[in-house]
Coordinates of C-alpha atoms in Angstrom, one line a residue:
X29 CA 34.6 39.5 56.4
X30 CA 35.1 40.7 53.3
X31 CA 35.4 39.6 49.8
X32 CA 38.2 38.2 48.8
X33 CA 37.6 40.4 45.5
X34 CA 41.3 43.5 45.1
X35 CA 38.1 45.9 44.3
X36 CA 36.4 45.3 47.5
X37 CA 39.7 45.7 49.6
X38 CA 40.9 48.6 47.1
X39 CA 37.8 50.7 48.5
X40 CA 38.1 49.4 51.8
X41 CA 41.8 50.8 52.1
X42 CA 41.2 54.3 50.1
X43 CA 37.9 54.9 52.8
X44 CA 40.9 54.6 55.4
X45 CA 43.0 56.0 53.2
X46 CA 40.9 59.8 53.3
X47 CA 41.0 59.4 57.1
X48 CA 44.4 59.3 57.9
X49 CA 47.4 61.8 57.0
X50 CA 50.1 61.7 54.5
X51 CA 52.6 59.6 56.5
X52 CA 51.0 57.4 57.7
X53 CA 52.1 53.8 57.8
X54 CA 49.1 50.6 56.5
X55 CA 49.6 46.5 58.3
X56 CA 51.7 44.9 56.6
X57 CA 50.5 41.9 54.5
X58 CA 50.1 39.8 56.8
X59 CA 47.9 42.1 58.4
X60 CA 46.0 43.1 55.8
X61 CA 45.8 39.4 54.8
X62 CA 44.4 38.6 57.6
X63 CA 41.3 41.6 58.4
X64 CA 39.9 41.1 54.6
X65 CA 39.9 36.7 54.5
X66 CA 41.9 37.2 51.3
X67 CA 44.7 36.3 49.7
X68 CA 48.3 37.2 49.8
X69 CA 48.5 37.6 45.5
X70 CA 45.0 39.4 45.9
X71 CA 46.5 41.9 49.0
X72 CA 49.5 42.5 46.7
X73 CA 47.5 43.4 43.4
X74 CA 44.9 46.2 45.9
X75 CA 48.1 47.4 47.2
X76 CA 49.6 48.2 43.2
X77 CA 46.4 49.8 42.1
X78 CA 45.7 52.1 45.5
X79 CA 50.5 53.1 44.3
X80 CA 49.2 53.5 40.8
X81 CA 46.1 56.1 41.5
X82 CA 48.9 57.5 43.5
X83 CA 47.5 56.8 47.1
X84 CA 50.3 54.8 48.0
X85 CA 53.7 54.9 48.4
X86 CA 56.2 52.2 49.6
X87 CA 59.2 51.9 51.1
X88 CA 61.5 48.4 50.6
X89 CA 62.2 47.3 54.0
X90 CA 60.1 49.9 55.7
X91 CA 56.0 49.7 54.8
X92 CA 53.7 51.4 52.8
X93 CA 52.3 54.9 53.6
X94 CA 49.8 56.8 52.6
X95 CA 51.5 58.9 50.4
X96 CA 51.0 63.1 50.1
X97 CA 48.6 64.4 48.6
X98 CA 50.5 66.3 45.2
X99 CA 48.1 70.3 44.5
X100 CA 49.4 70.6 40.7
X101 CA 50.0 74.2 39.9
X102 CA 50.2 75.9 36.0
X103 CA 53.8 76.4 35.5
X104 CA 55.5 78.2 33.8
X105 CA 57.3 77.8 30.6
X106 CA 56.9 82.1 28.8
X107 CA 60.9 82.2 29.6
X108 CA 61.2 78.9 26.4
X109 CA 59.9 82.4 24.2
X110 CA 63.1 84.1 24.6
X111 CA 65.0 80.9 24.8
X112 CA 63.9 79.5 22.2
X113 CA 62.5 82.6 20.1
X114 CA 60.8 82.9 16.7
X115 CA 61.0 79.3 14.3
X116 CA 62.7 79.5 11.0
X117 CA 60.0 77.5 9.5
X118 CA 56.6 76.7 11.5
X119 CA 56.1 73.1 10.3
X120 CA 53.0 71.6 9.2
X121 CA 50.5 69.3 12.2
X122 CA 51.1 66.2 11.5
X123 CA 47.6 65.4 9.8
X124 CA 44.3 63.9 9.8
X125 CA 45.6 60.5 8.4
X126 CA 47.9 59.0 12.3
X127 CA 45.3 60.8 14.2
X128 CA 44.1 57.7 16.7
X129 CA 40.4 56.2 15.6
X130 CA 38.3 55.3 18.6
X131 CA 37.6 51.6 17.5
X132 CA 32.9 53.0 18.2
X133 CA 33.8 54.8 14.6
X134 CA 34.8 53.6 10.5
X135 CA 38.2 54.5 9.7
X136 CA 38.1 56.0 6.0
X137 CA 41.8 58.1 7.2
X138 CA 44.5 56.5 7.8
X139 CA 47.6 56.0 5.5
X140 CA 47.5 52.1 6.7
X141 CA 46.3 48.8 5.7
X142 CA 44.2 47.4 8.1
X143 CA 46.8 44.6 10.4
X144 CA 44.8 41.5 9.0
X145 CA 46.0 43.2 4.6
X146 CA 49.5 42.2 6.7
X147 CA 51.6 38.7 6.5
X148 CA 50.9 38.6 10.4
X149 CA 52.2 34.6 10.8
X150 CA 55.5 36.0 8.8
X151 CA 56.0 38.3 10.5
X152 CA 55.5 37.5 13.9
X153 CA 57.7 33.9 13.4
X154 CA 60.2 36.2 11.9
X155 CA 60.6 38.1 14.9
X156 CA 61.3 35.3 17.0
X157 CA 64.3 34.2 14.7
X158 CA 65.5 37.2 14.6
X159 CA 65.2 37.0 18.4
X160 CA 68.4 34.4 18.3
X161 CA 70.4 35.6 15.9
X162 CA 73.1 38.1 15.6
X163 CA 71.0 40.7 14.5
X164 CA 69.8 41.4 18.4
X165 CA 72.8 41.8 19.6
X166 CA 74.9 43.6 17.1
X167 CA 75.7 46.4 14.9
X168 CA 75.0 45.7 11.3
X169 CA 77.3 47.7 8.7
X170 CA 76.4 51.9 8.2
X171 CA 74.5 51.2 4.5
X172 CA 72.1 47.9 5.9
X173 CA 72.1 44.3 5.8
X174 CA 73.8 43.2 3.1
X175 CA 71.5 40.7 1.9
X176 CA 68.3 43.3 2.5
X177 CA 70.8 45.6 0.0
X178 CA 70.7 42.4 -2.0
X179 CA 67.1 41.8 -2.2
X180 CA 65.7 45.3 -2.3
X181 CA 68.5 46.3 -5.6
X182 CA 67.1 42.6 -7.3
X183 CA 63.7 43.9 -6.7
X184 CA 64.6 47.2 -8.7
X185 CA 66.8 45.2 -11.1
X186 CA 64.3 42.8 -11.9
X187 CA 62.7 45.2 -14.5
X188 CA 64.9 46.5 -15.1
X189 CA 64.8 46.6 -19.3
X190 CA 67.8 45.3 -21.9
X191 CA 70.0 48.0 -22.1
X192 CA 69.7 49.2 -18.9
X193 CA 72.5 47.9 -16.0
X194 CA 70.5 47.2 -13.1
X195 CA 71.7 48.9 -9.7
X196 CA 74.3 46.8 -7.5
X197 CA 73.4 45.8 -4.3
X198 CA 76.5 48.8 -3.2
X199 CA 73.9 51.3 -4.5
X200 CA 71.4 50.9 -2.2
X201 CA 71.1 52.5 1.5
X202 CA 69.0 51.1 4.4
X203 CA 67.2 54.3 6.3
X204 CA 64.8 54.2 9.5
X205 CA 61.4 54.9 7.0
X206 CA 61.0 56.6 4.6
X207 CA 59.9 59.8 5.7
X208 CA 64.0 59.8 7.4
X209 CA 64.5 58.7 4.3
X210 CA 63.2 61.8 2.1
X211 CA 64.3 64.4 4.6
X212 CA 68.1 63.0 4.2
X213 CA 67.3 63.1 -0.2
X214 CA 65.8 66.8 0.2
X215 CA 68.7 68.2 2.4
X216 CA 71.5 66.5 0.0
X217 CA 70.1 66.7 -2.7
X218 CA 68.4 70.0 -2.0
X219 CA 69.2 72.2 0.7
X220 CA 67.5 74.6 2.0
X221 CA 66.5 77.3 0.6
X222 CA 66.9 75.9 -3.0
X223 CA 63.6 75.6 -5.4
X224 CA 62.3 71.5 -5.7
X225 CA 59.8 70.6 -7.7
X226 CA 56.6 68.4 -6.9
X227 CA 54.3 67.0 -8.0
X228 CA 50.3 69.0 -6.9
X229 CA 48.0 66.5 -5.0
X230 CA 50.7 64.9 -3.1
X231 CA 52.2 63.2 0.2
X232 CA 52.3 64.6 3.3
X233 CA 54.9 63.7 4.6
X234 CA 57.0 65.4 1.1
X235 CA 55.0 68.6 3.1
X236 CA 56.3 68.0 6.4
X237 CA 60.0 66.8 5.0
X238 CA 60.1 69.8 2.6
X239 CA 59.3 72.1 5.5
X240 CA 61.5 70.3 8.1
X241 CA 64.6 71.4 5.2
X242 CA 64.2 75.3 4.7
X243 CA 63.2 73.8 1.2
X244 CA 60.8 75.7 -1.4
X245 CA 58.4 73.7 -2.7
X246 CA 57.3 74.4 -6.5
X247 CA 54.1 72.5 -7.5
X248 CA 53.5 70.9 -10.6
X249 CA 49.4 70.1 -11.6
X250 CA 48.4 67.2 -11.8
X251 CA 46.3 65.6 -14.4
X252 CA 44.4 62.2 -14.7
X253 CA 47.0 60.8 -15.8
X254 CA 50.1 62.3 -14.2
X255 CA 51.9 66.0 -15.1
X256 CA 52.3 67.4 -17.6
X257 CA 56.3 66.5 -19.5
X258 CA 56.1 70.4 -20.8
X259 CA 55.0 71.9 -17.1
X260 CA 57.5 70.8 -15.7
X261 CA 60.3 71.6 -18.4
X262 CA 59.6 75.3 -18.2
X263 CA 59.3 74.5 -13.8
X264 CA 62.7 73.7 -14.4
X265 CA 63.3 76.6 -16.7
X266 CA 62.1 79.0 -14.2
X267 CA 62.8 78.2 -11.4
X268 CA 66.5 76.7 -11.0
X269 CA 65.5 73.9 -10.0
X270 CA 67.6 70.6 -9.5
X271 CA 65.1 67.7 -7.8
X272 CA 61.5 66.7 -8.7
X273 CA 60.3 65.0 -6.5
X274 CA 57.0 62.9 -7.5
X275 CA 55.1 59.2 -7.0
X276 CA 54.3 58.1 -10.6
X277 CA 52.7 54.4 -9.4
X278 CA 49.2 54.7 -7.7
X279 CA 50.5 58.5 -6.6
X280 CA 49.5 59.2 -2.8
X281 CA 46.8 60.5 -2.7
X282 CA 45.4 60.6 -6.0
X283 CA 45.9 57.2 -7.3
X284 CA 47.9 58.0 -10.6
X285 CA 49.3 56.4 -12.1
X286 CA 52.0 57.2 -14.7
X287 CA 51.9 55.8 -18.7
X288 CA 55.6 54.1 -20.0
X289 CA 55.0 56.9 -22.5
X290 CA 55.0 59.3 -19.8
X291 CA 57.2 58.1 -17.6
X292 CA 60.1 58.6 -20.4
X293 CA 59.4 62.2 -21.3
X294 CA 58.8 62.8 -17.6
X295 CA 63.0 61.0 -17.4
X296 CA 63.9 63.0 -20.3
X297 CA 62.8 65.7 -18.9
X298 CA 64.8 65.6 -16.3
X299 CA 67.8 63.6 -18.0
X300 CA 67.8 67.7 -20.3
X301 CA 68.3 69.9 -17.4
X302 CA 70.7 67.4 -15.2
X303 CA 68.8 67.4 -12.4
X304 CA 67.1 64.2 -10.3
X305 CA 63.9 62.7 -9.8
X306 CA 63.4 61.9 -6.1
X307 CA 60.6 59.4 -7.4
X308 CA 58.9 57.5 -3.8
X309 CA 57.8 54.4 -4.2
X310 CA 55.7 54.0 -1.5
X311 CA 52.7 51.4 -2.7
X312 CA 55.3 49.0 -4.6
X313 CA 52.7 46.1 -3.1
X314 CA 50.1 47.5 -3.5
X315 CA 48.8 47.1 -7.4
X316 CA 45.8 45.5 -8.2
X317 CA 44.9 46.1 -12.0
X318 CA 48.6 46.5 -12.3
X319 CA 51.7 46.0 -11.6
X320 CA 54.2 48.9 -9.6
X321 CA 56.6 49.9 -12.8
X322 CA 59.4 52.4 -10.8
X323 CA 60.5 54.5 -13.5
X324 CA 64.6 54.1 -11.2
X325 CA 64.3 51.0 -13.6
X326 CA 64.7 52.4 -16.5
X327 CA 67.9 54.7 -15.3
X328 CA 71.7 53.9 -14.6
X329 CA 73.1 57.6 -14.9
X330 CA 72.2 58.1 -11.5
X331 CA 69.2 60.8 -12.3
X332 CA 66.2 59.1 -10.4
X333 CA 67.5 58.5 -7.2
X334 CA 64.8 55.7 -5.9
X335 CA 62.6 55.4 -2.3
X336 CA 60.5 51.8 -1.1
X337 CA 59.5 51.2 2.3
X338 CA 58.7 48.2 4.2
X339 CA 56.9 50.0 6.3
X340 CA 52.6 49.8 5.4
X341 CA 53.6 46.4 3.7
X342 CA 55.2 44.1 5.6
X343 CA 53.9 46.1 8.7
X344 CA 53.5 49.5 10.7
X345 CA 56.3 48.5 13.4
X346 CA 59.1 47.4 10.5
X347 CA 60.1 51.3 9.9
X348 CA 62.5 49.9 7.6
X349 CA 63.0 51.2 4.0
X350 CA 65.8 51.5 1.5
X351 CA 67.8 54.6 -1.3
X352 CA 68.7 53.2 -3.7
X353 CA 71.0 56.3 -5.5
X354 CA 73.9 55.8 -7.9
X355 CA 77.8 57.8 -8.3
X356 CA 78.6 60.8 -5.3
X357 CA 75.1 62.0 -4.9
X358 CA 74.8 58.0 -3.7
X359 CA 77.9 58.7 -0.9
X360 CA 76.7 61.6 0.3
X361 CA 72.8 60.6 0.9
X362 CA 75.2 57.6 2.9
X363 CA 76.9 60.7 5.4
X364 CA 73.8 61.6 5.9
X365 CA 71.7 59.9 6.5
X366 CA 74.6 58.2 9.4
X367 CA 75.1 61.7 10.7
X368 CA 71.2 61.4 11.0
X369 CA 70.4 57.5 12.3
X370 CA 74.1 56.2 13.0
X371 CA 72.3 53.3 11.4
X372 CA 68.8 51.3 11.3
X373 CA 68.1 48.4 14.8
X374 CA 69.7 45.2 12.9
X375 CA 67.1 43.2 14.5
X376 CA 64.2 45.5 12.6
X377 CA 66.6 44.3 9.2
X378 CA 66.4 41.0 10.2
X379 CA 63.0 40.4 10.7
X380 CA 62.4 42.9 7.4
X381 CA 64.4 40.5 4.9
X382 CA 63.6 37.2 6.7
X383 CA 59.9 37.8 6.1
X384 CA 60.1 39.3 2.4
X385 CA 61.7 36.1 1.2
X386 CA 59.8 33.6 2.7
X387 CA 58.0 31.4 -0.1
X388 CA 54.4 32.9 1.9
X389 CA 55.4 36.3 0.7
X390 CA 54.9 36.1 -2.5
X391 CA 51.5 34.5 -1.8
X392 CA 50.5 36.7 0.6
X393 CA 50.7 39.8 -2.0
X394 CA 49.1 37.3 -4.7
X395 CA 46.0 36.8 -2.0
X396 CA 46.4 41.2 -1.2
X397 CA 45.7 41.9 -4.5
X398 CA 42.6 40.4 -4.4
X399 CA 41.7 41.5 -1.1
X400 CA 42.3 45.2 -1.4
X401 CA 40.2 44.9 -5.6
X402 CA 37.0 44.0 -3.4
X403 CA 37.6 47.2 -0.7
X404 CA 38.0 49.4 -3.4
X405 CA 35.6 48.2 -5.6
X406 CA 32.8 48.4 -2.3
X407 CA 33.5 51.6 -0.9
X408 CA 33.0 52.8 -4.8
X409 CA 29.5 51.2 -4.9
X410 CA 28.6 52.3 -1.8
X411 CA 30.2 56.9 -3.1
X412 CA 28.3 55.7 -5.9
X413 CA 25.1 54.8 -4.1
X414 CA 25.0 56.6 -1.0
X415 CA 27.1 59.5 -1.9
X416 CA 26.7 60.4 -6.1
X417 CA 28.4 64.4 -5.2
X418 CA 31.8 62.5 -4.0
X419 CA 32.7 62.5 -7.8
X420 CA 34.8 59.9 -8.5
X421 CA 37.6 61.7 -11.2
X422 CA 39.0 58.0 -12.0
X423 CA 39.6 54.3 -10.5
X424 CA 42.7 53.7 -9.7
X425 CA 44.1 50.4 -10.3
X426 CA 46.3 50.5 -7.2
X427 CA 47.0 52.2 -4.3
X428 CA 44.9 52.2 -0.2
X429 CA 42.9 55.3 -1.7
X430 CA 39.9 57.0 -3.5
X431 CA 40.0 60.7 -4.2
X432 CA 36.9 61.8 -4.0
X433 CA 35.7 65.8 -6.3
X434 CA 33.1 67.6 -3.9
X435 CA 31.3 70.7 -4.5
X436 CA 33.1 73.1 -4.9
X437 CA 30.9 75.2 -2.5
X438 CA 31.8 72.6 -0.1
X439 CA 32.7 73.5 3.3
X440 CA 35.1 70.6 3.9
X441 CA 36.2 71.8 8.0
X442 CA 32.6 71.4 9.3
X443 CA 32.2 69.0 6.5
X444 CA 35.1 66.5 8.4
X445 CA 33.1 67.0 11.8
X446 CA 29.8 66.3 10.8
X447 CA 30.6 63.2 9.9
X448 CA 32.9 62.3 12.9
X449 CA 30.2 62.9 15.4
X450 CA 28.8 60.7 13.2
X451 CA 31.1 58.6 13.6
X452 CA 33.7 58.8 10.3
X453 CA 36.3 59.7 10.2
X454 CA 37.3 61.1 6.8
X455 CA 40.6 63.7 5.7
X456 CA 40.1 67.2 3.6
X457 CA 42.2 67.1 0.5
X458 CA 44.2 70.8 1.7
X459 CA 46.2 69.2 3.6
X460 CA 47.6 66.7 -0.4
X461 CA 48.7 70.8 -1.9
X462 CA 51.5 72.5 -1.4
X463 CA 50.0 75.7 -2.0
X464 CA 46.5 76.7 -2.6
X465 CA 43.8 73.3 -3.1
X466 CA 42.2 73.4 -6.1
X467 CA 39.3 72.4 -5.3
X468 CA 37.4 70.5 -2.8
X469 CA 38.5 66.8 -1.9
X470 CA 37.8 63.2 -0.2
X471 CA 41.1 61.6 0.5
X472 CA 39.5 57.7 1.7
X473 CA 41.6 55.0 2.7
X474 CA 39.7 51.5 2.0
X475 CA 43.1 49.4 3.3
X476 CA 41.7 50.3 6.7
X477 CA 39.3 48.0 10.0
X478 CA 35.8 46.5 9.1
X479 CA 34.9 47.8 5.4
X480 CA 31.7 45.7 6.5
X481 CA 31.2 49.5 7.1
X482 CA 31.5 51.1 4.1
X483 CA 27.6 51.5 2.9
X484 CA 27.7 52.7 6.0
X485 CA 30.4 55.8 5.5
X486 CA 29.5 56.3 2.1
X487 CA 25.6 57.5 4.0
X488 CA 27.2 59.4 6.4
X489 CA 30.0 61.6 4.2
X490 CA 26.6 62.0 1.4
X491 CA 23.3 63.4 4.7
X492 CA 26.6 65.5 4.9
X493 CA 27.4 67.1 1.9
X494 CA 23.5 67.3 1.9
X495 CA 23.0 64.7 -0.7
X496 CA 20.7 62.1 1.7

């Protein structure tokens, strides 16, 4: 008599299957129950396990049979080489920042905050309410749910200075994530084969979007305070570009935040050249020592096209972002967005607007500021103590990352491999440069899981650099 655990039944049946030719019919469930002195549920569980392993197949109304072994053979896809031809442009592979980390490593590579930094209670409650409402079964307007458009417009309008007309809800276009929004903006405002000025280093997603849309990137070097307005003006003159992509608040990866004076100068350059500033306000909710101050709030002439996502701050499952644009540009962007995705899931929009309009949202953001500050400071202290060769040119006043300069002779790929072998995932800074990198850097995310392991991670980086 056998033990009634499904594992023992699986082992016994696997031996029987190995001795049986394909097509052999197994005894019925009732017969197996009697044979193994087990319950029907346990027997069914064992059969499902064997079926999932490809050893059995069930034929409804007939029985369960030994499945024929299918020998794997190599596939010949060479015909696709001729059918596809050479790609017109090689889109960069997704960066290390999107690599899935095993549970037993210290993950400093991700571009997303840890789950414990998200408003999980608000999000779960919002999904429950949204599932009971009309949003679960209806198609939303192409430009977005009116209440979400109103919220995005009001958020930007809050910081508009006197004399500047704040955006209207109708200026808002809801898109399925900021990456989709950037692709649309690069298509509409720049176009294939045309130049786009970008900060260097800059967000890897902008580099990927530009490659996808066949846009030619023109790097603008970024210093500790941001781009030089004179260098930007010269690039506009030299290239004939009509758009500049930038992250004025807590830039990814450098953490740079433009001062009010610099924002006015950059805006003046953009206006003087009849151009657009594509402002990516990716870290709006992640201020620590300062709040985000969108440049778009200072412009009502349609020069600044503003992008803001809720994916990082609400939930990675809620891919909802907004593009705010004025004038004919807004109409073209909406037409392009409709052609690309028709509309954004009304359910996700309902969840997003539910979360950000709850009283608990503001309380969550206040707590988040303190949590990010503690994590940032711990990582800064850990690097200074255990990896002094990883130099921090500035301590960011917001965002999720530190930008560490390494000795010029550093072999970045070798360093990243050494860290990973020791259980620490880091991102070589090369992935954030639209052209050749100007030095050896690491981008280190302090918002990831297990901040208590930051000292150990810093020791690993220090040993890999030869300083520990």
